[in-house]
Tab-separated table of C-alpha atoms in Angstrom:
chain	number	residue	atom	x	y	z
A	1	UNK	CA	-1.115	-12.845	14.205
A	2	UNK	CA	-2.309	-10.206	11.760
A	3	UNK	CA	-4.330	-10.872	8.640
A	4	UNK	CA	-4.368	-8.211	5.934
A	5	UNK	CA	-6.871	-8.097	3.089
A	6	UNK	CA	-6.698	-5.688	0.174
A	7	UNK	CA	-9.751	-4.399	-1.679
A	8	UNK	CA	-10.185	-2.309	-4.772
A	9	UNK	CA	-8.798	-4.317	-7.629
A	10	UNK	CA	-9.761	-3.153	-11.041
A	11	UNK	CA	-9.051	-2.128	-14.585
A	12	UNK	CA	-8.916	1.604	-15.200
A	13	UNK	CA	-7.930	3.771	-18.109
A	14	UNK	CA	-4.837	5.895	-18.034
A	15	UNK	CA	-5.244	9.190	-16.147
A	16	UNK	CA	-8.055	7.582	-14.172
A	17	UNK	CA	-8.214	7.012	-10.421
A	18	UNK	CA	-8.587	4.069	-8.102
A	19	UNK	CA	-8.622	3.686	-4.348
A	20	UNK	CA	-7.236	0.623	-2.638
A	21	UNK	CA	-8.208	-0.328	0.868
A	22	UNK	CA	-6.515	-2.689	3.284
A	23	UNK	CA	-8.149	-3.960	6.429
A	24	UNK	CA	-6.409	-5.745	9.265
A	25	UNK	CA	-7.841	-8.372	11.550
A	26	UNK	CA	-6.566	-10.700	14.201
A	27	UNK	CA	-4.972	-7.988	16.236
A	28	UNK	CA	-4.795	-4.242	16.071
A	29	UNK	CA	-2.193	-2.611	13.864
A	30	UNK	CA	-2.790	0.852	15.281
A	31	UNK	CA	0.816	0.972	16.530
A	32	UNK	CA	2.283	-0.458	13.327
A	33	UNK	CA	3.647	1.431	10.366
A	34	UNK	CA	1.889	0.382	7.173
A	35	UNK	CA	3.057	0.198	3.612
A	36	UNK	CA	1.822	-0.387	0.093
A	37	UNK	CA	4.026	-2.299	-2.306
A	38	UNK	CA	3.615	-3.444	-5.864
A	39	UNK	CA	5.071	-6.076	-8.106
A	40	UNK	CA	4.755	-6.494	-11.846
A	41	UNK	CA	5.851	-9.547	-13.854
A	42	UNK	CA	9.596	-9.947	-14.005
A	43	UNK	CA	10.268	-7.208	-11.494
A	44	UNK	CA	11.051	-7.155	-7.809
A	45	UNK	CA	8.496	-6.043	-5.302
A	46	UNK	CA	8.909	-2.339	-4.642
A	47	UNK	CA	7.614	0.039	-2.053
A	48	UNK	CA	5.031	2.517	-3.299
A	49	UNK	CA	4.094	4.378	-0.136
A	50	UNK	CA	4.334	4.016	3.626
A	51	UNK	CA	2.810	5.697	6.648
A	52	UNK	CA	3.804	5.876	10.286
A	53	UNK	CA	1.605	4.620	13.075
A	54	UNK	CA	0.312	8.131	13.746
A	55	UNK	CA	-0.495	8.718	10.105
A	56	UNK	CA	1.504	11.934	10.077
A	57	UNK	CA	4.743	10.745	8.507
A	58	UNK	CA	4.585	9.375	5.007
A	59	UNK	CA	6.898	8.156	2.295
A	60	UNK	CA	6.307	7.972	-1.452
A	61	UNK	CA	8.383	6.435	-4.185
A	62	UNK	CA	9.502	9.013	-6.722
A	63	UNK	CA	7.456	7.285	-9.405
A	64	UNK	CA	4.179	7.971	-7.594
A	65	UNK	CA	4.921	11.186	-5.736
A	66	UNK	CA	2.226	13.762	-6.370
A	67	UNK	CA	-0.180	11.154	-7.744
A	68	UNK	CA	-0.721	8.680	-4.899
A	69	UNK	CA	-1.834	9.363	-1.345
A	70	UNK	CA	-1.570	6.970	1.561
A	71	UNK	CA	-3.744	7.404	4.621
A	72	UNK	CA	-5.013	5.377	7.516
A	73	UNK	CA	-7.726	5.197	10.109
A	74	UNK	CA	-6.292	3.665	13.218
A	75	UNK	CA	-9.657	3.180	14.851
A	76	UNK	CA	-10.706	0.495	12.392
A	77	UNK	CA	-7.314	-0.839	11.335
A	78	UNK	CA	-7.618	0.391	7.772
A	79	UNK	CA	-5.112	1.892	5.370
A	80	UNK	CA	-5.899	3.421	1.994
A	81	UNK	CA	-4.018	4.163	-1.176
A	82	UNK	CA	-5.640	6.741	-3.422
A	83	UNK	CA	-4.142	6.561	-6.881
A	84	UNK	CA	-4.712	9.435	-9.300
A	85	UNK	CA	-3.422	10.115	-12.786
A	86	UNK	CA	-2.749	6.442	-13.266
A	87	UNK	CA	-0.306	5.332	-15.933
A	88	UNK	CA	0.053	1.984	-17.698
A	89	UNK	CA	3.339	1.486	-15.843
A	90	UNK	CA	1.381	1.462	-12.582
A	91	UNK	CA	-0.046	-1.894	-13.614
A	92	UNK	CA	0.939	-4.426	-10.951
A	93	UNK	CA	-0.239	-6.513	-8.063
A	94	UNK	CA	-0.493	-4.215	-5.064
A	95	UNK	CA	0.227	-5.483	-1.575
A	96	UNK	CA	-0.520	-4.069	1.827
A	97	UNK	CA	1.998	-4.744	4.590
A	98	UNK	CA	2.384	-4.078	8.305
A	99	UNK	CA	5.668	-3.249	10.036
A	100	UNK	CA	5.833	-3.863	13.773
A	101	UNK	CA	7.309	-0.463	14.473
A	102	UNK	CA	5.878	3.004	14.648
A	103	UNK	CA	8.192	4.361	11.972
A	104	UNK	CA	7.884	3.312	8.356
A	105	UNK	CA	10.609	1.562	6.443
A	106	UNK	CA	11.182	1.120	2.722
A	107	UNK	CA	12.854	-2.226	3.254
A	108	UNK	CA	10.588	-4.962	1.953
A	109	UNK	CA	12.014	-7.494	4.361
A	110	UNK	CA	11.247	-5.241	7.279
A	111	UNK	CA	7.522	-5.855	7.081
A	112	UNK	CA	6.078	-8.532	9.284
A	113	UNK	CA	2.676	-9.188	7.717
A	114	UNK	CA	1.467	-9.136	4.130
A	115	UNK	CA	-1.822	-9.280	2.320
A	116	UNK	CA	-2.459	-11.533	-0.650
A	117	UNK	CA	-2.346	-8.673	-3.114
A	118	UNK	CA	-4.839	-7.117	-5.496
A	119	UNK	CA	-4.437	-6.641	-9.222
A	120	UNK	CA	-4.478	-3.148	-10.684
A	121	UNK	CA	-4.432	-2.832	-14.453
A	122	UNK	CA	-4.146	0.516	-16.198
A	123	UNK	CA	-4.980	0.515	-19.876
A	124	UNK	CA	-3.588	3.056	-22.301
């Protein structure tokens, strides 16, 4: 079993930056692809970014491309999401997820483990 915990919740002003961190415990996720998702009220959960188990292959949603960066350190089971140039529409609960496969997927249902989520609020 894998437990995921997200850190880095906060309120930031538009065009500001925030870094989210997700740590895994219970078992190693070094061979898992990892993803960040978000969900705002009334909307479905959507993928924001994903990274392969090696850290070399990444995916970004069009809405965050060029502004967000996903990275990971396999040694300590940690994945990061650096968010720059934040916009009010980035306001959401952000979730970390682990996919028991080396390659990332954008399919929400394809992820095996989820964190509890962390709130990010961007004020205009």
